[in-house]
Coordinates of C-alpha atoms and ligand atoms in Angstrom, one line a residue:
M1 CA 108.7 41.0 -212.6
K2 CA 105.9 42.2 -210.4
Y3 CA 102.3 41.6 -211.5
K4 CA 99.1 43.4 -210.4
I5 CA 97.3 41.9 -207.4
D6 CA 94.0 42.1 -209.3
D7 CA 95.4 40.1 -212.2
I8 CA 96.7 37.4 -209.9
I9 CA 93.4 37.2 -208.0
Q10 CA 91.4 37.1 -211.3
H11 CA 93.6 34.2 -212.5
L12 CA 93.3 32.3 -209.2
K13 CA 89.5 32.7 -209.2
M14 CA 89.2 31.6 -212.8
F15 CA 91.1 28.4 -212.3
G16 CA 89.5 27.3 -209.0
F17 CA 92.1 28.3 -206.4
F18 CA 89.9 30.8 -204.6
F19 CA 86.3 32.1 -204.6
Q20 CA 84.9 35.2 -203.0
G21 CA 83.3 34.1 -199.6
S22 CA 79.5 33.9 -199.7
E23 CA 79.6 35.0 -203.4
I24 CA 76.0 34.2 -204.3
Y25 CA 74.7 36.4 -201.4
G26 CA 76.8 39.4 -202.6
G27 CA 79.8 38.2 -200.6
L28 CA 81.0 38.9 -197.1
S29 CA 83.8 41.4 -197.2
N30 CA 87.4 40.1 -197.0
T31 CA 86.4 36.5 -196.8
W32 CA 87.8 34.0 -199.3
D33 CA 87.0 30.3 -199.9
Y34 CA 89.7 27.9 -201.1
G35 CA 88.6 26.2 -204.2
P36 CA 89.5 22.6 -205.3
L37 CA 93.1 23.6 -206.4
G38 CA 93.6 26.1 -203.6
V39 CA 92.7 23.6 -200.8
E40 CA 95.1 21.1 -202.4
L41 CA 97.9 23.7 -202.4
K42 CA 97.1 24.6 -198.8
R43 CA 97.1 21.0 -197.7
L44 CA 100.5 20.3 -199.4
I45 CA 102.1 23.4 -197.8
K46 CA 100.8 22.4 -194.3
D47 CA 102.0 18.8 -194.9
L48 CA 105.4 20.1 -195.9
W49 CA 105.6 22.3 -192.8
W50 CA 104.5 19.4 -190.6
T51 CA 107.0 16.9 -192.2
T52 CA 109.8 19.4 -191.9
F53 CA 109.2 20.7 -188.4
V54 CA 107.5 17.7 -186.7
T55 CA 108.1 14.4 -188.4
R56 CA 111.7 15.0 -189.4
N57 CA 112.8 17.3 -186.6
E58 CA 114.8 15.9 -183.8
Y59 CA 113.4 18.3 -181.2
N60 CA 109.7 18.8 -182.0
V61 CA 106.3 17.2 -181.4
G62 CA 102.8 18.2 -182.5
L63 CA 99.6 19.4 -180.9
D64 CA 96.0 20.1 -181.9
S65 CA 94.4 22.2 -179.1
S66 CA 90.9 23.7 -179.0
I67 CA 89.9 27.0 -180.6
L68 CA 87.7 27.8 -177.6
L69 CA 89.8 28.0 -174.4
N70 CA 88.9 28.9 -170.8
P71 CA 88.6 32.8 -170.9
K72 CA 91.2 33.0 -168.2
V73 CA 93.8 32.0 -170.7
W74 CA 93.4 35.3 -172.5
E75 CA 93.5 37.3 -169.3
A76 CA 96.8 35.5 -168.4
S77 CA 98.3 36.0 -171.9
G78 CA 97.6 39.7 -171.8
H79 CA 95.2 39.6 -174.8
V80 CA 92.2 40.8 -172.9
N81 CA 94.0 44.0 -171.8
N82 CA 96.5 44.5 -174.6
F83 CA 95.1 43.1 -177.8
S84 CA 93.6 46.1 -179.4
D85 CA 94.5 48.6 -182.1
P86 CA 94.1 52.4 -182.2
L87 CA 91.2 53.1 -184.6
T88 CA 90.5 56.4 -186.4
D89 CA 88.0 57.4 -189.1
C90 CA 88.6 59.9 -191.8
N91 CA 86.0 62.7 -191.4
G92 CA 86.1 63.4 -195.1
C93 CA 85.5 60.0 -196.8
K94 CA 84.8 57.9 -193.7
S95 CA 87.6 55.4 -194.5
R96 CA 88.8 53.6 -191.4
Y97 CA 92.4 53.2 -190.4
R98 CA 94.8 52.1 -187.7
A99 CA 96.4 55.3 -186.4
D100 CA 99.7 53.5 -185.8
Q101 CA 99.9 52.3 -189.4
L102 CA 99.1 55.8 -190.8
I103 CA 102.0 57.2 -188.8
E104 CA 104.3 54.3 -189.7
E105 CA 103.6 54.8 -193.4
Q106 CA 103.9 58.6 -193.5
K107 CA 106.5 59.3 -190.7
P108 CA 108.5 56.0 -190.5
D109 CA 111.2 57.5 -188.3
F110 CA 108.8 58.8 -185.6
D111 CA 108.6 56.7 -182.4
Y112 CA 105.0 56.8 -181.3
S113 CA 105.2 53.7 -179.0
K114 CA 104.9 55.6 -175.7
L115 CA 102.1 58.0 -176.8
S116 CA 98.6 57.8 -175.4
N117 CA 95.7 57.9 -177.9
E118 CA 95.1 61.6 -177.2
Q119 CA 98.8 62.3 -178.0
L120 CA 98.6 60.2 -181.1
K121 CA 95.7 62.3 -182.3
E122 CA 97.5 65.5 -181.5
Y123 CA 100.5 64.3 -183.5
I124 CA 98.4 63.2 -186.5
D125 CA 96.7 66.7 -186.6
K126 CA 100.0 68.6 -186.1
E127 CA 101.9 66.7 -188.8
K128 CA 99.0 66.8 -191.1
I129 CA 98.9 63.1 -191.7
I130 CA 96.6 62.5 -194.7
C131 CA 94.0 60.0 -195.5
P132 CA 95.5 57.6 -198.2
S133 CA 92.1 57.4 -199.8
C134 CA 90.8 61.1 -200.1
K135 CA 94.2 62.8 -199.3
K136 CA 92.6 65.1 -196.7
A137 CA 94.1 65.6 -193.3
N138 CA 91.0 65.4 -191.1
F139 CA 90.7 62.5 -188.7
G140 CA 88.3 61.8 -185.9
E141 CA 89.1 60.7 -182.3
I142 CA 91.2 57.6 -181.7
R143 CA 89.4 54.7 -180.0
E144 CA 90.9 51.4 -178.9
F145 CA 89.4 48.6 -181.0
D146 CA 89.3 45.2 -179.4
L147 CA 90.7 42.5 -181.8
L148 CA 89.3 39.5 -179.9
F149 CA 86.2 37.8 -181.3
Q150 CA 83.7 37.1 -178.6
T151 CA 81.0 34.4 -178.6
Q152 CA 78.9 32.5 -176.0
I153 CA 78.7 28.9 -175.1
G154 CA 75.5 27.3 -173.8
V155 CA 72.0 28.7 -174.0
I156 CA 72.1 31.3 -171.2
R157 CA 73.7 34.6 -172.2
D158 CA 75.5 35.7 -169.1
K159 CA 79.0 36.8 -168.3
K160 CA 80.1 33.3 -167.4
S161 CA 79.3 31.8 -170.8
E162 CA 81.4 34.3 -172.8
V163 CA 84.4 32.9 -174.6
Y164 CA 86.8 34.1 -177.3
L165 CA 87.7 32.6 -180.6
R166 CA 91.5 32.2 -180.2
P167 CA 93.5 35.0 -181.8
E168 CA 96.6 32.8 -182.0
T169 CA 97.3 29.1 -181.6
A170 CA 100.3 29.6 -179.3
Q171 CA 98.4 29.8 -176.0
G172 CA 97.0 26.3 -176.5
I173 CA 100.6 25.1 -176.5
F174 CA 101.6 27.0 -173.4
I175 CA 98.7 25.7 -171.3
N176 CA 99.5 22.1 -172.4
F177 CA 103.3 22.5 -171.7
K178 CA 103.3 20.2 -168.7
N179 CA 101.0 17.6 -170.3
I180 CA 103.2 17.4 -173.4
Q181 CA 106.5 17.3 -171.5
R182 CA 105.3 14.7 -169.0
S183 CA 103.4 12.4 -171.4
M184 CA 106.1 12.4 -174.0
R185 CA 109.0 12.3 -171.4
L186 CA 110.6 15.2 -173.2
K187 CA 113.8 16.9 -172.1
V188 CA 114.4 20.7 -172.6
P189 CA 115.2 21.9 -175.3
F190 CA 112.1 20.8 -177.2
G191 CA 109.5 22.4 -179.4
V192 CA 105.7 22.0 -179.9
C193 CA 104.1 22.7 -183.3
Q194 CA 100.5 23.4 -184.1
I195 CA 98.5 24.3 -187.2
G196 CA 95.1 25.8 -186.8
K197 CA 92.6 28.5 -187.4
S198 CA 92.9 31.9 -185.6
F199 CA 90.5 34.8 -185.5
R200 CA 91.1 38.5 -185.2
N201 CA 88.6 41.3 -185.6
E202 CA 91.0 43.3 -187.8
I203 CA 90.2 46.9 -188.4
T204 CA 91.8 47.0 -191.9
P205 CA 91.5 43.6 -193.4
G206 CA 92.4 43.4 -197.1
N207 CA 95.0 42.8 -199.8
F208 CA 93.4 39.5 -200.7
I209 CA 94.3 36.8 -198.2
F210 CA 97.2 38.9 -196.6
R211 CA 95.0 40.2 -193.8
T212 CA 91.7 38.4 -193.0
R213 CA 89.6 38.0 -189.9
E214 CA 89.7 34.2 -190.0
F215 CA 93.1 32.7 -191.0
E216 CA 95.3 29.7 -190.3
Q217 CA 98.6 29.8 -188.4
M218 CA 101.5 27.4 -188.2
E219 CA 103.3 28.0 -184.9
I220 CA 106.2 26.5 -183.0
E221 CA 106.9 27.2 -179.4
F222 CA 110.5 26.1 -178.8
F223 CA 111.4 25.7 -175.1
Y224 CA 115.0 26.0 -173.9
K225 CA 117.0 26.6 -170.8
P226 CA 117.3 30.3 -170.0
N227 CA 121.1 30.3 -169.8
D228 CA 121.6 28.0 -172.8
K229 CA 124.5 29.5 -174.8
T230 CA 123.1 28.1 -178.1
D231 CA 121.7 30.9 -180.3
W232 CA 118.3 29.3 -180.9
F233 CA 117.0 32.5 -182.4
Q234 CA 119.5 32.4 -185.2
I235 CA 119.0 28.6 -185.6
W236 CA 115.3 29.1 -186.1
K237 CA 115.8 32.0 -188.5
L238 CA 117.9 29.7 -190.7
E239 CA 115.4 26.9 -190.5
I240 CA 112.7 29.3 -191.7
I241 CA 114.9 30.5 -194.6
N242 CA 115.6 26.9 -195.6
F243 CA 111.9 26.1 -195.5
L244 CA 111.0 29.1 -197.7
E245 CA 113.7 28.2 -200.2
N246 CA 112.6 24.5 -200.3
L247 CA 109.0 25.6 -200.9
G248 CA 110.0 27.7 -203.9
I249 CA 109.9 31.2 -202.5
N250 CA 112.3 33.5 -204.3
L251 CA 114.7 34.7 -201.5
E252 CA 115.3 38.0 -203.4
N253 CA 111.7 38.9 -202.3
I254 CA 112.5 38.3 -198.6
S255 CA 113.7 41.0 -196.3
Y256 CA 114.2 41.2 -192.5
L257 CA 113.0 43.8 -190.0
E258 CA 114.2 43.7 -186.5
H259 CA 111.7 45.5 -184.2
D260 CA 112.9 48.5 -182.3
E261 CA 113.0 47.7 -178.6
K262 CA 110.5 50.4 -177.9
K263 CA 107.9 48.9 -180.3
L264 CA 108.1 45.3 -179.0
S265 CA 104.8 43.5 -178.0
H266 CA 104.2 43.1 -174.3
Y267 CA 105.5 39.5 -174.3
S268 CA 108.6 40.0 -176.5
K269 CA 112.3 40.5 -175.8
K270 CA 113.3 40.4 -179.4
T271 CA 111.2 40.2 -182.6
L272 CA 112.3 39.7 -186.2
D273 CA 109.8 40.1 -189.0
I274 CA 110.6 38.0 -192.0
E275 CA 109.0 40.0 -194.8
Y276 CA 107.9 39.4 -198.4
N277 CA 107.7 41.9 -201.2
F278 CA 104.0 41.5 -202.0
P279 CA 102.4 43.3 -205.0
F280 CA 101.0 46.0 -202.7
G281 CA 104.4 46.4 -200.9
I282 CA 106.5 44.8 -198.2
G283 CA 104.6 43.0 -195.5
E284 CA 105.3 40.6 -192.6
L285 CA 105.2 37.0 -193.7
W286 CA 106.7 35.1 -190.7
G287 CA 107.3 36.4 -187.2
L288 CA 110.2 35.2 -185.1
T289 CA 109.9 36.2 -181.5
S290 CA 111.8 35.6 -178.3
R291 CA 109.0 35.3 -175.7
T292 CA 111.3 34.5 -172.7
D293 CA 109.2 32.8 -169.9
F294 CA 106.5 35.4 -170.1
D295 CA 103.7 33.1 -171.1
L296 CA 104.5 30.2 -168.8
K297 CA 105.0 32.6 -165.9
R298 CA 101.7 34.2 -166.4
H299 CA 99.8 30.9 -166.8
Q300 CA 101.5 29.7 -163.7
E301 CA 100.3 32.8 -161.8
Y302 CA 96.7 32.8 -163.2
S303 CA 96.1 29.0 -163.0
K304 CA 98.0 28.6 -159.7
K305 CA 99.5 25.4 -161.1
S306 CA 103.3 24.9 -161.3
L307 CA 104.5 24.9 -164.9
E308 CA 108.2 24.5 -163.9
Y309 CA 110.4 21.9 -165.5
L310 CA 112.5 19.7 -163.3
D311 CA 116.0 19.5 -164.8
P312 CA 117.1 15.8 -164.5
K313 CA 120.8 16.7 -164.6
T314 CA 120.8 19.4 -161.8
N315 CA 117.6 18.4 -160.1
K316 CA 116.6 22.1 -160.1
K317 CA 113.3 23.5 -161.3
Y318 CA 112.9 26.4 -163.8
L319 CA 110.6 27.9 -166.3
P320 CA 112.0 27.5 -169.8
Y321 CA 112.4 30.4 -172.2
V322 CA 110.7 30.3 -175.6
I323 CA 111.4 31.1 -179.2
E324 CA 108.4 31.4 -181.4
P325 CA 108.5 31.0 -185.2
S326 CA 104.9 31.9 -186.3
V327 CA 103.6 32.0 -189.9
G328 CA 100.2 32.5 -191.4
V329 CA 99.4 29.7 -193.9
D330 CA 97.4 32.1 -196.1
R331 CA 100.2 34.7 -196.3
L332 CA 102.6 32.0 -197.2
I333 CA 100.4 30.7 -200.0
F334 CA 99.9 34.3 -201.2
A335 CA 103.7 34.9 -201.3
L336 CA 104.3 31.6 -203.1
L337 CA 101.6 32.3 -205.7
C338 CA 103.0 35.8 -206.3
D339 CA 106.4 34.2 -207.1
A340 CA 104.9 31.5 -209.2
Y341 CA 102.6 33.6 -211.3
S342 CA 104.1 34.6 -214.6
V343 CA 102.9 35.7 -218.1
Q344 CA 105.2 34.9 -221.0
K345 CA 105.2 36.1 -224.6
L346 CA 105.6 33.1 -227.0
K347 CA 107.4 33.2 -230.4
N348 CA 104.0 33.3 -232.2
N349 CA 103.1 36.4 -230.2
E350 CA 100.6 34.5 -228.1
E351 CA 100.7 34.7 -224.3
R352 CA 100.8 32.0 -221.8
T353 CA 100.1 32.4 -218.1
L354 CA 101.8 29.9 -215.8
L355 CA 102.2 29.1 -212.2
K356 CA 105.7 28.0 -211.7
L357 CA 105.0 25.8 -208.7
K358 CA 107.6 23.1 -207.7
P359 CA 106.3 19.5 -207.9
I360 CA 106.2 19.2 -204.1
V361 CA 103.4 21.8 -203.9
A362 CA 101.8 21.7 -207.4
P363 CA 98.1 20.5 -206.9
Y364 CA 98.7 18.1 -209.8
Q365 CA 102.2 16.8 -210.5
F366 CA 101.1 15.3 -213.9
A367 CA 98.3 15.6 -216.4
I368 CA 97.5 12.7 -218.7
L369 CA 96.3 14.0 -222.1
P370 CA 95.1 11.6 -224.8
L371 CA 95.7 13.2 -228.2
S372 CA 92.4 12.0 -229.7
K373 CA 89.1 10.7 -228.4
Q374 CA 89.9 7.3 -229.8
L375 CA 92.8 7.1 -227.3
N376 CA 90.8 8.0 -224.2
A377 CA 90.3 4.4 -223.0
N378 CA 94.0 3.6 -223.3
A379 CA 95.1 6.8 -221.7
M380 CA 92.6 6.4 -218.9
E381 CA 94.1 3.0 -218.1
L382 CA 97.5 4.6 -217.7
W383 CA 96.0 7.3 -215.5
K384 CA 94.4 4.8 -213.2
K385 CA 97.8 3.0 -212.8
L386 CA 99.5 6.3 -211.9
L387 CA 96.8 7.6 -209.5
P388 CA 97.7 5.6 -206.4
K389 CA 101.3 6.9 -206.6
F390 CA 101.0 10.5 -208.0
R391 CA 98.8 13.6 -207.9
C392 CA 97.6 13.2 -211.5
T393 CA 94.7 14.6 -213.5
F394 CA 93.1 13.5 -216.7
D395 CA 92.0 16.0 -219.3
T396 CA 90.2 15.3 -222.6
S397 CA 88.6 18.6 -223.3
G398 CA 89.7 20.9 -226.2
N399 CA 92.7 20.7 -228.5
I400 CA 96.0 19.7 -227.1
G401 CA 97.4 23.3 -227.2
K402 CA 94.5 24.5 -225.0
R403 CA 95.0 21.7 -222.6
Y404 CA 98.7 22.5 -222.2
R405 CA 97.8 26.1 -221.5
R406 CA 95.3 25.0 -218.9
Q407 CA 97.9 22.8 -217.1
D408 CA 100.4 25.7 -217.3
A409 CA 97.9 28.0 -215.7
I410 CA 97.3 25.7 -212.8
G411 CA 100.9 24.9 -212.2
T412 CA 101.1 21.3 -213.4
P413 CA 104.8 20.7 -213.9
F414 CA 104.5 17.9 -216.5
C415 CA 102.0 16.8 -219.1
I416 CA 102.0 13.3 -220.4
T417 CA 100.6 12.9 -223.9
F418 CA 99.3 9.6 -225.2
D419 CA 99.2 9.6 -229.0
F420 CA 98.6 7.1 -231.8
D421 CA 102.3 6.0 -231.8
S422 CA 101.9 5.1 -228.1
L423 CA 99.8 2.2 -229.1
N424 CA 102.7 0.6 -231.0
D425 CA 105.9 1.9 -229.5
K426 CA 104.5 1.8 -225.9
K427 CA 106.0 5.3 -225.3
V428 CA 104.4 8.6 -224.2
T429 CA 105.6 12.2 -224.5
I430 CA 106.4 14.2 -221.4
R431 CA 106.3 17.9 -221.7
D432 CA 108.0 20.2 -219.2
R433 CA 105.9 23.2 -218.1
D434 CA 108.7 25.7 -217.8
S435 CA 111.0 24.9 -220.8
M436 CA 108.1 23.3 -222.9
N437 CA 110.7 20.7 -224.0
Q438 CA 109.2 17.3 -224.9
E439 CA 110.7 13.9 -224.5
R440 CA 109.5 10.4 -225.3
I441 CA 109.6 7.9 -222.5
S442 CA 108.8 4.2 -222.4
I443 CA 105.6 3.3 -220.5
V444 CA 107.3 0.4 -218.8
S445 CA 109.7 2.7 -217.0
L446 CA 107.2 5.6 -216.6
K447 CA 106.7 5.3 -212.8
E448 CA 110.5 5.4 -212.2
T449 CA 110.9 8.4 -214.5
L450 CA 108.0 10.2 -212.8
K451 CA 109.4 9.5 -209.4
K452 CA 112.7 11.2 -210.4
L453 CA 110.8 14.1 -211.8
V454 CA 108.8 14.8 -208.7
N455 CA 111.8 14.6 -206.5
N456 CA 113.9 17.1 -208.5
Ligands
ATP1 P1 100.5 42.1 -188.5 O1 101.6 43.1 -187.9 O2 100.6 42.0 -190.0 O3 99.1 42.4 -188.0 P2 101.2 40.4 -186.4 O4 102.5 40.9 -186.0 O5 100.0 40.8 -185.6 O6 100.9 40.7 -187.9 P3 101.6 37.8 -185.4 O7 100.7 38.0 -184.2 O8 103.0 37.8 -185.2 O9 101.2 38.8 -186.5 O10 101.1 36.5 -186.1 C1 102.0 35.6 -186.7 C2 101.7 35.4 -188.2 O11 100.3 35.1 -188.4 C3 102.0 36.6 -189.0 O12 103.4 36.7 -189.4 C4 101.1 36.4 -190.2 O13 101.8 35.5 -191.2 C5 99.9 35.7 -189.7 N1 98.8 36.6 -189.5 C6 98.6 37.4 -188.4 N2 97.5 38.1 -188.6 C7 96.9 37.7 -189.7 C8 95.7 38.1 -190.4 N3 94.8 38.9 -189.9 N4 95.5 37.5 -191.6 C9 96.3 36.5 -192.1 N5 97.5 36.2 -191.5 C10 97.8 36.8 -190.3

């Protein structure tokens, strides 16, 4: 069942996952702050990605490069000349659009990739492409809109001090290719993984955290020998699907879009968008791109430093080819929350809203709930014993039914209730969020039981 984006956002705001950016000053459009539960969820997802692709992967290592890089990096990568979108304004209601997106939405079969901005404008007028907001077909000229965020370093504002906020984390990996390979004595094939903030001055940000100007990426640049017969593209596609499934994403909401050769980015030989069916429609979640040796070659040319790899078997030098699986952390969180959000009608006609998050990503795995104030001290003692081992919260406010609802709403998979019987029989009740089944468990074996529950 698909829920409305506004209902999901409202829920996430109410329970401390997200807040509107700069809210008390009237906000800053399309910025979102991660609240206490949101930041926990984000941290867990990043940790899971890192453990899967770095710690437990036989080929990969990690990196944390700077956000500010030498401006020549972005000349070499092609971003200074190619990283822009065709912008057009509706003359009627003044809404702003990407001309390519308007055409893609309204004339999906038309190939516009070779058209100049003048020709794009002619096509939009001829085909009477309409403004999605006011439904009129009356657009202004198309201008190229630079997506790079510029800033200055130092006190003197001249050309030399201009730098860019990185629009992707990938280039930090390419420029460190030799450092990493040499210092870690790595043999091709190997991959380098990085998590970090990226910035793009998007024309049409929106749809909650789907498209923002400041976002976080998790990228892998996987280097392999150009004539390697192994199908690394397919291997990485399967790795991504496994990761999504493990995270708890419903694969029925995933689809695949292979880019038409004519629409490929300047650096790409093959691109597959792994898409998710968001409440507003299908959108790219994870990009998988074959970048060949484009980036290493360009950095070699611009830096005048050799980036070639010396093959120890053949004693020949070459520039490795690259497969790039790249995902936005925020989009991944959004997709996960869309799958997890659910409103259920109960037998007594009441409703409960829950987040069906797996224990690996739930901000709290357990909640300790004393049934009465008189039991607070005993229950707290138990909580303190569990805290070093589990993500566990303690809640004493409101009646037990309300407390269960709150834990359902924030995705806590199990509630542990400490009642008057617990004082005598040394047992507690564990309630399962999804089935609402309850079971009595002895406190002595509680840690063992909980360990099993979180690993399921
Ligand atoms: P789109 O076509 O949606 O603009 P893209 O093809 O430009 O995305 P890539 O450059 O391939 O995106 O970036 C890799 C990943 O980074 C994307 O799959 C997406 O998950 C994420 N991403 C890109 N731009 C944004 C953004 N503005 N806000 C949030 N996440 C983003």
